[in-house]
Every structure is written in C-alpha cells, then in structure tokens.
Amino acid sequence: MSVLICGSIAYDNTMVFPDRFRHHILPDQIHILNVSFLVPEMRREFGGCAGNIAYNLKLLGGEPLMMATVGRDADPYLERFEALGIPVGHVRRIDEAFTAQCFITTDLDDNQITAFHPGAMSFSHENRVSDAQDVKLGIVAPDGRDGMLTHARQFADAGIPFVFDPGQGLPMFDGADLLDFLELATWCTVNDYEARMLCERTGLSEAQVAERVSAFIVTLGGEGSRVYHDGTMSDVACVPADELLDPTGCGDAYRGGLLYGLSRGADIVSSARLASVMGSIKIASRGGQNHAPTRTEIERRFRASFGSPLDF
C-alpha cells in the first residue's frame, strides 16, 4: 500500500554571488535600496517537500504517492519522476500558474537572500485525499495554507494515520490552528527551531505536545533527534556524513526514512534511526534529489551506526 505525500513541488534556483553583500548594501541607504548582484554561477534543482520526500522514500523501496499542484512549466519535473517510477497521477496541473519556485542567492560569507514564489502551490486545497486509493499512511508537509488544513482534516476523516510536518509553513498558523493539527495527526515532526515556535504558539511544552500524538520527533541537526513516545524520550544519534556539502533537503530525506519505517511497521525509534541515515547521505550531495545510494549502502550505514540490521 502507498504512502500519500501531500506537500509542495518546486524548482530550487540557487545562485552564488562571488563577493559579499555587505560591500554593496549601504546601511545608511537601506531606505532606498536598489542593488543588483551579478551571479555567474547558477543551479536549478528539483525540489519541494513532497518531491524530496517521495524521492527518498523511493530510494528505500517504498511506494510514494504524491499529491501536489504544479504549474505550466512542470513537464521536466513530471517526466523525471515518471522515469524514476514515482506516480504523478495525483499531481494537479494549474495552467495559469508557474510551479512554485525558490530563488536563493548566497554570498562568500554564506549569507543568503531568498525569494519564494508559491505559484501553483496556492491551489493545493483543490486536491482531495479521497481521490487516492489503497493509502496506508500519509504526511501533511509544507504546502499552501488551505491545502495543509484541508488535507489534515481529510486524512483524519478517512481514518488514515498521518505525520504532521509543518516545516517552514509553521508561521502561517496560529496556536488554535496548530492545536487542531495535533488533534488530528498521529505523529508530528519538526526541527528544534520549529519546536520552539510550536511550543510558543500553543502554550505547550515539548512533553505536552507529545501527549497529544503517538510520537513527537524533534530533529537537532548535527546533534541527532529527540523522539517522544509512550511517555518517554529517546535520543537518536546523528549519523556521520561523508561530507557536509549542502543541507538543502536533509529534513525531507529524514522524513522519507521516517515514513518508510512507519509504513513497514517498524517502531518509531528504529524509524527515526533510518531517518538519520537518510539525512546523513543527503547532506553529502548538492540539491535535494541528487544522492542515489543503493539499498545495500543504506543497510550498511544503518548497521555501522546502530549495531543492528535494517530488517524492515
């Protein structure tokens, strides 16, 4: 049975400015800012949370089913996923819009100026969870605000367990919205910054958030992750990476591993360990979908890191 991934599909446009922004942005002229940066180096990557999660789930041998909205420029993305064997039958095309796009310019100090155009993502609420068949579990990942609210309710109404993953979309929701998500969701996963925001907006501690779901997972970057479950908290170690090259998409790789474990009936801690392996593999590659480990390599890293076989 499939894992239904509700979230964004996007193009990531990454540019490098071979200088420092501070040499060109004058503090006393910020009120009339008008600057242009020459960026000789540019990469365009396939991205978006649904796309990245589906890619990682497929690497593990899972059955991802994406539910997303794209624009009139989506043919290269959809053709690539079809070639990878990832179904796109529930990806809706909005012909009057562009696919969501992120434009990131980085300077020599690793400062970033980012612009994000949501495009077709704003129409995600037009998709219906009930249109997908034979779904075992799902995830509500960052997407259009109305889409995230709608899909969470539809998962719950259909009795399909799902992960609530607000990610960078968390600021769109107030405390009441977030409490509703926690009421509907089976699991919740955030990074440490998002955990602080979630707690501030709901008035709950991390332990109290955990009481409202079957498991609450907080990722901590290079320090691993905290997994709250069954009234306890387990630490999951960070898996050493071959190289710290690009963190883009690491959270999505983690969620791909988490979903694979849950879909195979693994316990939450074992699923989080596999998630950690996937994040460590991804960070050694540029872009969200350019790493391509074999299943054998994933199993080897899992055993080396946690001392047990990957048997799910």
PDB file of C-alpha atoms in Angstrom:
ATOM      1  CA  MET A   1       0.000   0.000   0.000  1.00  0.00           C
ATOM      2  CA  SER A   2       1.093   3.548  -0.723  1.00  0.00           C
ATOM      3  CA  VAL A   3       2.240   6.469   1.396  1.00  0.00           C
ATOM      4  CA  LEU A   4       0.352   9.609   0.358  1.00  0.00           C
ATOM      5  CA  ILE A   5       2.623  12.659   0.451  1.00  0.00           C
ATOM      6  CA  CYS A   6       0.745  15.954   0.486  1.00  0.00           C
ATOM      7  CA  GLY A   7       3.125  18.866   0.039  1.00  0.00           C
ATOM      8  CA  SER A   8       4.918  21.146  -2.365  1.00  0.00           C
ATOM      9  CA  ILE A   9       6.667  20.501  -5.646  1.00  0.00           C
ATOM     10  CA  ALA A  10       9.100  23.280  -6.533  1.00  0.00           C
ATOM     11  CA  TYR A  11      12.129  24.296  -8.531  1.00  0.00           C
ATOM     12  CA  ASP A  12      15.094  25.488  -6.450  1.00  0.00           C
ATOM     13  CA  ASN A  13      17.210  28.114  -8.227  1.00  0.00           C
ATOM     14  CA  THR A  14      20.494  28.609  -6.394  1.00  0.00           C
ATOM     15  CA  MET A  15      22.943  31.366  -7.313  1.00  0.00           C
ATOM     16  CA  VAL A  16      26.352  32.286  -5.921  1.00  0.00           C
ATOM     17  CA  PHE A  17      27.423  35.928  -5.670  1.00  0.00           C
ATOM     18  CA  PRO A  18      31.252  35.910  -5.727  1.00  0.00           C
ATOM     19  CA  ASP A  19      31.534  38.820  -3.292  1.00  0.00           C
ATOM     20  CA  ARG A  20      29.978  39.932  -0.021  1.00  0.00           C
ATOM     21  CA  PHE A  21      26.578  41.583   0.273  1.00  0.00           C
ATOM     22  CA  ARG A  22      27.956  43.987   2.873  1.00  0.00           C
ATOM     23  CA  HIS A  23      30.192  45.544   0.240  1.00  0.00           C
ATOM     24  CA  HIS A  24      27.145  46.553  -1.802  1.00  0.00           C
ATOM     25  CA  ILE A  25      24.394  47.241   0.727  1.00  0.00           C
ATOM     26  CA  LEU A  26      24.996  50.569   2.465  1.00  0.00           C
ATOM     27  CA  PRO A  27      23.321  50.679   5.903  1.00  0.00           C
ATOM     28  CA  ASP A  28      22.576  54.399   5.698  1.00  0.00           C
ATOM     29  CA  GLN A  29      20.892  53.920   2.292  1.00  0.00           C
ATOM     30  CA  ILE A  30      18.730  50.926   3.190  1.00  0.00           C
ATOM     31  CA  HIS A  31      15.557  53.038   2.909  1.00  0.00           C
ATOM     32  CA  ILE A  32      16.221  53.471  -0.846  1.00  0.00           C
ATOM     33  CA  LEU A  33      17.679  50.035  -1.508  1.00  0.00           C
ATOM     34  CA  ASN A  34      18.257  49.353  -5.200  1.00  0.00           C
ATOM     35  CA  VAL A  35      21.015  46.823  -5.812  1.00  0.00           C
ATOM     36  CA  SER A  36      21.860  44.226  -8.422  1.00  0.00           C
ATOM     37  CA  PHE A  37      24.151  41.222  -7.928  1.00  0.00           C
ATOM     38  CA  LEU A  38      25.972  39.551 -10.799  1.00  0.00           C
ATOM     39  CA  VAL A  39      25.709  35.776 -10.256  1.00  0.00           C
ATOM     40  CA  PRO A  40      27.843  33.867 -12.797  1.00  0.00           C
ATOM     41  CA  GLU A  41      27.075  30.523 -11.131  1.00  0.00           C
ATOM     42  CA  MET A  42      23.528  29.150 -11.013  1.00  0.00           C
ATOM     43  CA  ARG A  43      21.960  25.738 -10.439  1.00  0.00           C
ATOM     44  CA  ARG A  44      18.351  24.715 -10.940  1.00  0.00           C
ATOM     45  CA  GLU A  45      17.343  21.722  -8.865  1.00  0.00           C
ATOM     46  CA  PHE A  46      14.205  19.653  -8.459  1.00  0.00           C
ATOM     47  CA  GLY A  47      12.815  20.372  -5.005  1.00  0.00           C
ATOM     48  CA  GLY A  48       9.752  20.948  -2.880  1.00  0.00           C
ATOM     49  CA  CYS A  49       8.893  18.927   0.200  1.00  0.00           C
ATOM     50  CA  ALA A  50       6.600  16.392  -1.489  1.00  0.00           C
ATOM     51  CA  GLY A  51       9.081  15.829  -4.305  1.00  0.00           C
ATOM     52  CA  ASN A  52      12.051  15.410  -1.974  1.00  0.00           C
ATOM     53  CA  ILE A  53      10.225  13.103   0.439  1.00  0.00           C
ATOM     54  CA  ALA A  54       8.895  10.947  -2.404  1.00  0.00           C
ATOM     55  CA  TYR A  55      12.377  10.684  -3.914  1.00  0.00           C
ATOM     56  CA  ASN A  56      13.884   9.426  -0.647  1.00  0.00           C
ATOM     57  CA  LEU A  57      11.040   7.031   0.032  1.00  0.00           C
ATOM     58  CA  LYS A  58      11.503   5.538  -3.433  1.00  0.00           C
ATOM     59  CA  LEU A  59      15.254   5.095  -2.800  1.00  0.00           C
ATOM     60  CA  LEU A  60      14.363   2.851   0.136  1.00  0.00           C
ATOM     61  CA  GLY A  61      11.952   0.753  -1.901  1.00  0.00           C
ATOM     62  CA  GLY A  62       8.804   2.412  -0.595  1.00  0.00           C
ATOM     63  CA  GLU A  63       5.663   3.300  -2.536  1.00  0.00           C
ATOM     64  CA  PRO A  64       5.349   7.098  -2.581  1.00  0.00           C
ATOM     65  CA  LEU A  65       2.215   8.695  -3.958  1.00  0.00           C
ATOM     66  CA  MET A  66       2.468  12.460  -4.352  1.00  0.00           C
ATOM     67  CA  MET A  67      -0.481  14.816  -4.063  1.00  0.00           C
ATOM     68  CA  ALA A  68       0.569  18.299  -5.115  1.00  0.00           C
ATOM     69  CA  THR A  69      -0.082  21.136  -7.546  1.00  0.00           C
ATOM     70  CA  VAL A  70       2.278  22.305 -10.284  1.00  0.00           C
ATOM     71  CA  GLY A  71       2.203  24.936 -12.998  1.00  0.00           C
ATOM     72  CA  ARG A  72       2.501  25.035 -16.755  1.00  0.00           C
ATOM     73  CA  ASP A  73       6.292  24.693 -16.554  1.00  0.00           C
ATOM     74  CA  ALA A  74       6.272  21.325 -14.736  1.00  0.00           C
ATOM     75  CA  ASP A  75       6.941  18.944 -17.643  1.00  0.00           C
ATOM     76  CA  PRO A  76      10.664  18.352 -16.868  1.00  0.00           C
ATOM     77  CA  TYR A  77       9.845  17.552 -13.245  1.00  0.00           C
ATOM     78  CA  LEU A  78       6.958  15.206 -14.025  1.00  0.00           C
ATOM     79  CA  GLU A  79       8.869  13.427 -16.790  1.00  0.00           C
ATOM     80  CA  ARG A  80      11.776  12.834 -14.406  1.00  0.00           C
ATOM     81  CA  PHE A  81       9.560  11.316 -11.733  1.00  0.00           C
ATOM     82  CA  GLU A  82       7.779   9.105 -14.228  1.00  0.00           C
ATOM     83  CA  ALA A  83      11.209   7.825 -15.330  1.00  0.00           C
ATOM     84  CA  LEU A  84      12.037   7.115 -11.669  1.00  0.00           C
ATOM     85  CA  GLY A  85       8.828   5.123 -11.282  1.00  0.00           C
ATOM     86  CA  ILE A  86       7.199   7.649  -8.949  1.00  0.00           C
ATOM     87  CA  PRO A  87       3.481   8.061  -9.828  1.00  0.00           C
ATOM     88  CA  VAL A  88       2.294  11.574 -10.652  1.00  0.00           C
ATOM     89  CA  GLY A  89      -1.381  10.794 -11.210  1.00  0.00           C
ATOM     90  CA  HIS A  90      -2.422  12.930  -8.231  1.00  0.00           C
ATOM     91  CA  VAL A  91      -0.280  15.908  -9.195  1.00  0.00           C
ATOM     92  CA  ARG A  92      -2.681  18.582 -10.449  1.00  0.00           C
ATOM     93  CA  ARG A  93      -1.537  20.998 -13.146  1.00  0.00           C
ATOM     94  CA  ILE A  94      -2.638  24.634 -12.856  1.00  0.00           C
ATOM     95  CA  ASP A  95      -2.112  26.050 -16.334  1.00  0.00           C
ATOM     96  CA  GLU A  96      -2.477  29.684 -15.325  1.00  0.00           C
ATOM     97  CA  ALA A  97       0.341  29.478 -12.768  1.00  0.00           C
ATOM     98  CA  PHE A  98       4.026  28.638 -12.538  1.00  0.00           C
ATOM     99  CA  THR A  99       5.299  25.772 -10.421  1.00  0.00           C
ATOM    100  CA  ALA A 100       6.451  27.024  -7.018  1.00  0.00           C
ATOM    101  CA  GLN A 101       9.955  28.495  -7.278  1.00  0.00           C
ATOM    102  CA  CYS A 102      12.646  29.390  -4.782  1.00  0.00           C
ATOM    103  CA  PHE A 103      15.424  31.816  -5.745  1.00  0.00           C
ATOM    104  CA  ILE A 104      18.403  31.756  -3.385  1.00  0.00           C
ATOM    105  CA  THR A 105      21.461  33.980  -3.730  1.00  0.00           C
ATOM    106  CA  THR A 106      24.407  33.185  -1.446  1.00  0.00           C
ATOM    107  CA  ASP A 107      27.476  35.358  -0.934  1.00  0.00           C
ATOM    108  CA  LEU A 108      31.026  34.406   0.106  1.00  0.00           C
ATOM    109  CA  ASP A 109      30.095  34.670   3.800  1.00  0.00           C
ATOM    110  CA  ASP A 110      27.233  32.182   3.266  1.00  0.00           C
ATOM    111  CA  ASN A 111      24.672  34.930   3.812  1.00  0.00           C
ATOM    112  CA  GLN A 112      21.542  34.307   1.783  1.00  0.00           C
ATOM    113  CA  ILE A 113      18.848  36.410   0.131  1.00  0.00           C
ATOM    114  CA  THR A 114      15.857  34.247  -0.766  1.00  0.00           C
ATOM    115  CA  ALA A 115      12.675  34.921  -2.710  1.00  0.00           C
ATOM    116  CA  PHE A 116       9.888  32.337  -2.864  1.00  0.00           C
ATOM    117  CA  HIS A 117       7.052  32.334  -5.374  1.00  0.00           C
ATOM    118  CA  PRO A 118       4.278  29.906  -4.302  1.00  0.00           C
ATOM    119  CA  GLY A 119       2.640  29.771  -7.718  1.00  0.00           C
ATOM    120  CA  ALA A 120       0.529  26.651  -8.196  1.00  0.00           C
ATOM    121  CA  MET A 121       1.116  25.629  -4.574  1.00  0.00           C
ATOM    122  CA  SER A 122      -1.624  28.112  -3.612  1.00  0.00           C
ATOM    123  CA  PHE A 123      -4.153  25.788  -5.275  1.00  0.00           C
ATOM    124  CA  SER A 124      -3.224  22.683  -3.261  1.00  0.00           C
ATOM    125  CA  HIS A 125      -6.557  22.714  -1.422  1.00  0.00           C
ATOM    126  CA  GLU A 126      -8.227  21.632  -4.671  1.00  0.00           C
ATOM    127  CA  ASN A 127      -6.716  18.153  -4.228  1.00  0.00           C
ATOM    128  CA  ARG A 128      -8.682  15.563  -2.246  1.00  0.00           C
ATOM    129  CA  VAL A 129      -7.163  12.775  -0.149  1.00  0.00           C
ATOM    130  CA  SER A 130     -10.158  10.600  -1.015  1.00  0.00           C
ATOM    131  CA  ASP A 131      -9.070  10.549  -4.669  1.00  0.00           C
ATOM    132  CA  ALA A 132      -6.093   8.330  -3.755  1.00  0.00           C
ATOM    133  CA  GLN A 133      -6.717   4.610  -3.277  1.00  0.00           C
ATOM    134  CA  ASP A 134      -5.001   1.967  -1.102  1.00  0.00           C
ATOM    135  CA  VAL A 135      -3.243   4.518   1.099  1.00  0.00           C
ATOM    136  CA  LYS A 136      -1.669   3.086   4.258  1.00  0.00           C
ATOM    137  CA  LEU A 137      -0.497   6.338   5.834  1.00  0.00           C
ATOM    138  CA  GLY A 138       0.297   9.891   4.835  1.00  0.00           C
ATOM    139  CA  ILE A 139       2.063  13.116   5.597  1.00  0.00           C
ATOM    140  CA  VAL A 140       0.960  16.738   5.556  1.00  0.00           C
ATOM    141  CA  ALA A 141       4.170  18.536   4.607  1.00  0.00           C
ATOM    142  CA  PRO A 142       4.678  22.261   3.860  1.00  0.00           C
ATOM    143  CA  ASP A 143       2.271  23.389   1.153  1.00  0.00           C
ATOM    144  CA  GLY A 144      -0.365  26.059   0.629  1.00  0.00           C
ATOM    145  CA  ARG A 145      -2.021  27.028   3.921  1.00  0.00           C
ATOM    146  CA  ASP A 146      -5.526  25.977   2.911  1.00  0.00           C
ATOM    147  CA  GLY A 147      -4.202  22.750   1.454  1.00  0.00           C
ATOM    148  CA  MET A 148      -2.465  21.770   4.680  1.00  0.00           C
ATOM    149  CA  LEU A 149      -5.580  22.442   6.752  1.00  0.00           C
ATOM    150  CA  THR A 150      -7.830  20.614   4.289  1.00  0.00           C
ATOM    151  CA  HIS A 151      -5.630  17.538   3.883  1.00  0.00           C
ATOM    152  CA  ALA A 152      -5.150  17.086   7.629  1.00  0.00           C
ATOM    153  CA  ARG A 153      -8.910  17.014   8.116  1.00  0.00           C
ATOM    154  CA  GLN A 154      -9.375  14.662   5.157  1.00  0.00           C
ATOM    155  CA  PHE A 155      -6.762  12.210   6.438  1.00  0.00           C
ATOM    156  CA  ALA A 156      -8.461  12.166   9.837  1.00  0.00           C
ATOM    157  CA  ASP A 157     -11.947  11.781   8.360  1.00  0.00           C
ATOM    158  CA  ALA A 158     -10.709   8.848   6.257  1.00  0.00           C
ATOM    159  CA  GLY A 159      -9.096   7.177   9.279  1.00  0.00           C
ATOM    160  CA  ILE A 160      -5.652   7.310   7.645  1.00  0.00           C
ATOM    161  CA  PRO A 161      -2.800   7.855  10.143  1.00  0.00           C
ATOM    162  CA  PHE A 162      -0.543  10.733   9.113  1.00  0.00           C
ATOM    163  CA  VAL A 163       2.508  12.750  10.049  1.00  0.00           C
ATOM    164  CA  PHE A 164       2.077  16.483  10.613  1.00  0.00           C
ATOM    165  CA  ASP A 165       5.228  18.187   9.306  1.00  0.00           C
ATOM    166  CA  PRO A 166       4.650  21.969   9.330  1.00  0.00           C
ATOM    167  CA  GLY A 167       8.260  22.853   8.429  1.00  0.00           C
ATOM    168  CA  GLN A 168       8.731  26.306   7.002  1.00  0.00           C
ATOM    169  CA  GLY A 169       4.954  26.635   6.742  1.00  0.00           C
ATOM    170  CA  LEU A 170       4.565  26.791  10.527  1.00  0.00           C
ATOM    171  CA  PRO A 171       4.467  30.634  10.707  1.00  0.00           C
ATOM    172  CA  MET A 172       1.240  30.571   8.657  1.00  0.00           C
ATOM    173  CA  PHE A 173      -0.670  29.032  11.586  1.00  0.00           C
ATOM    174  CA  ASP A 174      -1.734  30.423  14.941  1.00  0.00           C
ATOM    175  CA  GLY A 175      -1.954  28.475  18.186  1.00  0.00           C
ATOM    176  CA  ALA A 176      -5.520  27.312  17.579  1.00  0.00           C
ATOM    177  CA  ASP A 177      -4.637  26.003  14.113  1.00  0.00           C
ATOM    178  CA  LEU A 178      -1.639  24.107  15.463  1.00  0.00           C
ATOM    179  CA  LEU A 179      -3.667  22.551  18.274  1.00  0.00           C
ATOM    180  CA  ASP A 180      -6.172  21.366  15.672  1.00  0.00           C
ATOM    181  CA  PHE A 181      -3.377  19.772  13.638  1.00  0.00           C
ATOM    182  CA  LEU A 182      -2.101  17.972  16.737  1.00  0.00           C
ATOM    183  CA  GLU A 183      -5.603  16.739  17.496  1.00  0.00           C
ATOM    184  CA  LEU A 184      -5.921  15.245  14.011  1.00  0.00           C
ATOM    185  CA  ALA A 185      -2.383  13.925  13.451  1.00  0.00           C
ATOM    186  CA  THR A 186      -0.928  10.585  14.508  1.00  0.00           C
ATOM    187  CA  TRP A 187       2.696  11.798  14.592  1.00  0.00           C
ATOM    188  CA  CYS A 188       4.358  15.205  14.471  1.00  0.00           C
ATOM    189  CA  THR A 189       7.900  16.073  13.398  1.00  0.00           C
ATOM    190  CA  VAL A 190       9.695  19.438  13.478  1.00  0.00           C
ATOM    191  CA  ASN A 191      13.224  20.775  13.792  1.00  0.00           C
ATOM    192  CA  ASP A 192      14.411  22.411  17.008  1.00  0.00           C
ATOM    193  CA  TYR A 193      13.597  25.958  15.860  1.00  0.00           C
ATOM    194  CA  GLU A 194      10.120  24.911  14.751  1.00  0.00           C
ATOM    195  CA  ALA A 195       9.641  23.094  18.061  1.00  0.00           C
ATOM    196  CA  ARG A 196      10.242  26.340  19.946  1.00  0.00           C
ATOM    197  CA  MET A 197       7.776  28.184  17.723  1.00  0.00           C
ATOM    198  CA  LEU A 198       5.211  25.389  18.054  1.00  0.00           C
ATOM    199  CA  CYS A 199       5.502  25.488  21.833  1.00  0.00           C
ATOM    200  CA  GLU A 200       5.290  29.279  21.988  1.00  0.00           C
ATOM    201  CA  ARG A 201       2.183  29.440  19.820  1.00  0.00           C
ATOM    202  CA  THR A 202       0.323  26.595  21.519  1.00  0.00           C
ATOM    203  CA  GLY A 203       1.470  27.319  25.081  1.00  0.00           C
ATOM    204  CA  LEU A 204       2.559  23.684  25.418  1.00  0.00           C
ATOM    205  CA  SER A 205       5.915  22.214  26.388  1.00  0.00           C
ATOM    206  CA  GLU A 206       7.517  19.594  24.150  1.00  0.00           C
ATOM    207  CA  ALA A 207       6.384  16.896  26.575  1.00  0.00           C
ATOM    208  CA  GLN A 208       2.829  18.244  26.453  1.00  0.00           C
ATOM    209  CA  VAL A 209       2.878  18.304  22.658  1.00  0.00           C
ATOM    210  CA  ALA A 210       3.980  14.675  22.772  1.00  0.00           C
ATOM    211  CA  GLU A 211       0.946  13.779  24.886  1.00  0.00           C
ATOM    212  CA  ARG A 212      -1.326  14.784  22.007  1.00  0.00           C
ATOM    213  CA  VAL A 213       0.222  12.489  19.366  1.00  0.00           C
ATOM    214  CA  SER A 214       1.553   8.947  19.230  1.00  0.00           C
ATOM    215  CA  ALA A 215       5.083  10.314  18.798  1.00  0.00           C
ATOM    216  CA  PHE A 216       6.718  13.733  18.595  1.00  0.00           C
ATOM    217  CA  ILE A 217      10.059  13.911  16.795  1.00  0.00           C
ATOM    218  CA  VAL A 218      12.372  16.923  17.086  1.00  0.00           C
ATOM    219  CA  THR A 219      15.403  16.975  14.793  1.00  0.00           C
ATOM    220  CA  LEU A 220      18.549  18.698  16.081  1.00  0.00           C
ATOM    221  CA  GLY A 221      20.823  18.872  13.037  1.00  0.00           C
ATOM    222  CA  GLY A 222      24.258  17.530  13.883  1.00  0.00           C
ATOM    223  CA  GLU A 223      23.091  16.543  17.372  1.00  0.00           C
ATOM    224  CA  GLY A 224      20.619  13.931  16.155  1.00  0.00           C
ATOM    225  CA  SER A 225      16.981  13.952  17.207  1.00  0.00           C
ATOM    226  CA  ARG A 226      14.680  13.596  20.199  1.00  0.00           C
ATOM    227  CA  VAL A 227      11.817  11.124  19.951  1.00  0.00           C
ATOM    228  CA  TYR A 228       8.982  11.432  22.450  1.00  0.00           C
ATOM    229  CA  HIS A 229       6.831   8.318  22.611  1.00  0.00           C
ATOM    230  CA  ASP A 230       4.876   6.270  25.151  1.00  0.00           C
ATOM    231  CA  GLY A 231       5.630   8.741  27.928  1.00  0.00           C
ATOM    232  CA  THR A 232       9.398   8.561  27.385  1.00  0.00           C
ATOM    233  CA  MET A 233      12.044  10.438  25.403  1.00  0.00           C
ATOM    234  CA  SER A 234      14.672   8.635  23.335  1.00  0.00           C
ATOM    235  CA  ASP A 235      17.795  10.209  21.842  1.00  0.00           C
ATOM    236  CA  VAL A 236      18.637   9.155  18.302  1.00  0.00           C
ATOM    237  CA  ALA A 237      22.228   9.821  17.288  1.00  0.00           C
ATOM    238  CA  CYS A 238      23.255  11.780  14.224  1.00  0.00           C
ATOM    239  CA  VAL A 239      24.845   9.503  11.633  1.00  0.00           C
ATOM    240  CA  PRO A 240      28.263  10.823  10.494  1.00  0.00           C
ATOM    241  CA  ALA A 241      28.242  12.108   6.915  1.00  0.00           C
ATOM    242  CA  ASP A 242      30.950  11.576   4.321  1.00  0.00           C
ATOM    243  CA  GLU A 243      30.923  15.330   3.660  1.00  0.00           C
ATOM    244  CA  LEU A 244      28.952  18.342   4.880  1.00  0.00           C
ATOM    245  CA  LEU A 245      28.175  19.783   1.471  1.00  0.00           C
ATOM    246  CA  ASP A 246      24.567  21.025   1.302  1.00  0.00           C
ATOM    247  CA  PRO A 247      21.812  20.838   3.942  1.00  0.00           C
ATOM    248  CA  THR A 248      19.061  21.562   1.394  1.00  0.00           C
ATOM    249  CA  GLY A 249      16.511  18.751   1.592  1.00  0.00           C
ATOM    250  CA  CYS A 250      18.049  16.988   4.601  1.00  0.00           C
ATOM    251  CA  GLY A 251      14.840  17.349   6.589  1.00  0.00           C
ATOM    252  CA  ASP A 252      12.874  15.837   3.729  1.00  0.00           C
ATOM    253  CA  ALA A 253      15.336  12.943   3.460  1.00  0.00           C
ATOM    254  CA  TYR A 254      14.826  12.371   7.190  1.00  0.00           C
ATOM    255  CA  ARG A 255      11.057  12.291   6.702  1.00  0.00           C
ATOM    256  CA  GLY A 256      11.402   9.845   3.831  1.00  0.00           C
ATOM    257  CA  GLY A 257      13.221   7.443   6.140  1.00  0.00           C
ATOM    258  CA  LEU A 258      10.698   8.003   8.919  1.00  0.00           C
ATOM    259  CA  LEU A 259       7.758   7.278   6.629  1.00  0.00           C
ATOM    260  CA  TYR A 260       9.402   4.157   5.246  1.00  0.00           C
ATOM    261  CA  GLY A 261       9.870   2.734   8.727  1.00  0.00           C
ATOM    262  CA  LEU A 262       6.326   3.551   9.802  1.00  0.00           C
ATOM    263  CA  SER A 263       4.874   2.101   6.608  1.00  0.00           C
ATOM    264  CA  ARG A 264       6.778  -1.149   7.247  1.00  0.00           C
ATOM    265  CA  GLY A 265       5.524  -1.450  10.816  1.00  0.00           C
ATOM    266  CA  ALA A 266       8.835  -0.521  12.474  1.00  0.00           C
ATOM    267  CA  ASP A 267       8.775   1.180  15.874  1.00  0.00           C
ATOM    268  CA  ILE A 268       9.245   4.927  15.984  1.00  0.00           C
ATOM    269  CA  VAL A 269      12.824   4.862  17.296  1.00  0.00           C
ATOM    270  CA  SER A 270      14.003   2.444  14.595  1.00  0.00           C
ATOM    271  CA  SER A 271      12.223   4.579  12.005  1.00  0.00           C
ATOM    272  CA  ALA A 272      13.991   7.684  13.323  1.00  0.00           C
ATOM    273  CA  ARG A 273      17.337   5.885  13.115  1.00  0.00           C
ATOM    274  CA  LEU A 274      16.753   5.110   9.458  1.00  0.00           C
ATOM    275  CA  ALA A 275      15.680   8.730   9.012  1.00  0.00           C
ATOM    276  CA  SER A 276      19.015   9.838  10.454  1.00  0.00           C
ATOM    277  CA  VAL A 277      20.854   7.628   7.970  1.00  0.00           C
ATOM    278  CA  MET A 278      18.968   9.180   5.060  1.00  0.00           C
ATOM    279  CA  GLY A 279      19.707  12.711   6.247  1.00  0.00           C
ATOM    280  CA  SER A 280      23.423  11.956   6.536  1.00  0.00           C
ATOM    281  CA  ILE A 281      23.542  10.570   2.998  1.00  0.00           C
ATOM    282  CA  LYS A 282      21.738  13.571   1.559  1.00  0.00           C
ATOM    283  CA  ILE A 283      23.935  16.252   3.157  1.00  0.00           C
ATOM    284  CA  ALA A 284      26.960  14.965   1.211  1.00  0.00           C
ATOM    285  CA  SER A 285      25.271  15.837  -2.108  1.00  0.00           C
ATOM    286  CA  ARG A 286      24.172  19.158  -3.608  1.00  0.00           C
ATOM    287  CA  GLY A 287      20.466  19.665  -4.173  1.00  0.00           C
ATOM    288  CA  GLY A 288      17.542  17.808  -2.680  1.00  0.00           C
ATOM    289  CA  GLN A 289      17.421  14.891  -5.128  1.00  0.00           C
ATOM    290  CA  ASN A 290      20.903  14.149  -6.452  1.00  0.00           C
ATOM    291  CA  HIS A 291      22.003  11.497  -3.944  1.00  0.00           C
ATOM    292  CA  ALA A 292      21.467   7.940  -5.161  1.00  0.00           C
ATOM    293  CA  PRO A 293      22.602   5.341  -2.600  1.00  0.00           C
ATOM    294  CA  THR A 294      21.778   1.704  -3.166  1.00  0.00           C
ATOM    295  CA  ARG A 295      19.678  -0.189  -0.657  1.00  0.00           C
ATOM    296  CA  THR A 296      22.807  -2.165   0.236  1.00  0.00           C
ATOM    297  CA  GLU A 297      24.681   1.041   1.070  1.00  0.00           C
ATOM    298  CA  ILE A 298      21.797   2.282   3.231  1.00  0.00           C
ATOM    299  CA  GLU A 299      21.727  -1.035   5.099  1.00  0.00           C
ATOM    300  CA  ARG A 300      25.495  -0.910   5.633  1.00  0.00           C
ATOM    301  CA  ARG A 301      25.331   2.589   7.120  1.00  0.00           C
ATOM    302  CA  PHE A 302      22.422   1.626   9.356  1.00  0.00           C
ATOM    303  CA  ARG A 303      24.274  -1.368  10.778  1.00  0.00           C
ATOM    304  CA  ALA A 304      27.528   0.579  11.220  1.00  0.00           C
ATOM    305  CA  SER A 305      25.745   3.380  13.060  1.00  0.00           C
ATOM    306  CA  PHE A 306      23.306   1.456  15.241  1.00  0.00           C
ATOM    307  CA  GLY A 307      24.759  -2.041  15.522  1.00  0.00           C
ATOM    308  CA  SER A 308      21.726  -3.867  14.167  1.00  0.00           C
ATOM    309  CA  PRO A 309      20.472  -4.890  10.714  1.00  0.00           C
ATOM    310  CA  LEU A 310      17.945  -2.878   8.775  1.00  0.00           C
ATOM    311  CA  ASP A 311      15.291  -5.586   8.775  1.00  0.00           C
ATOM    312  CA  PHE A 312      12.225  -3.663   7.686  1.00  0.00           C
TER     313      PHE A 312
END
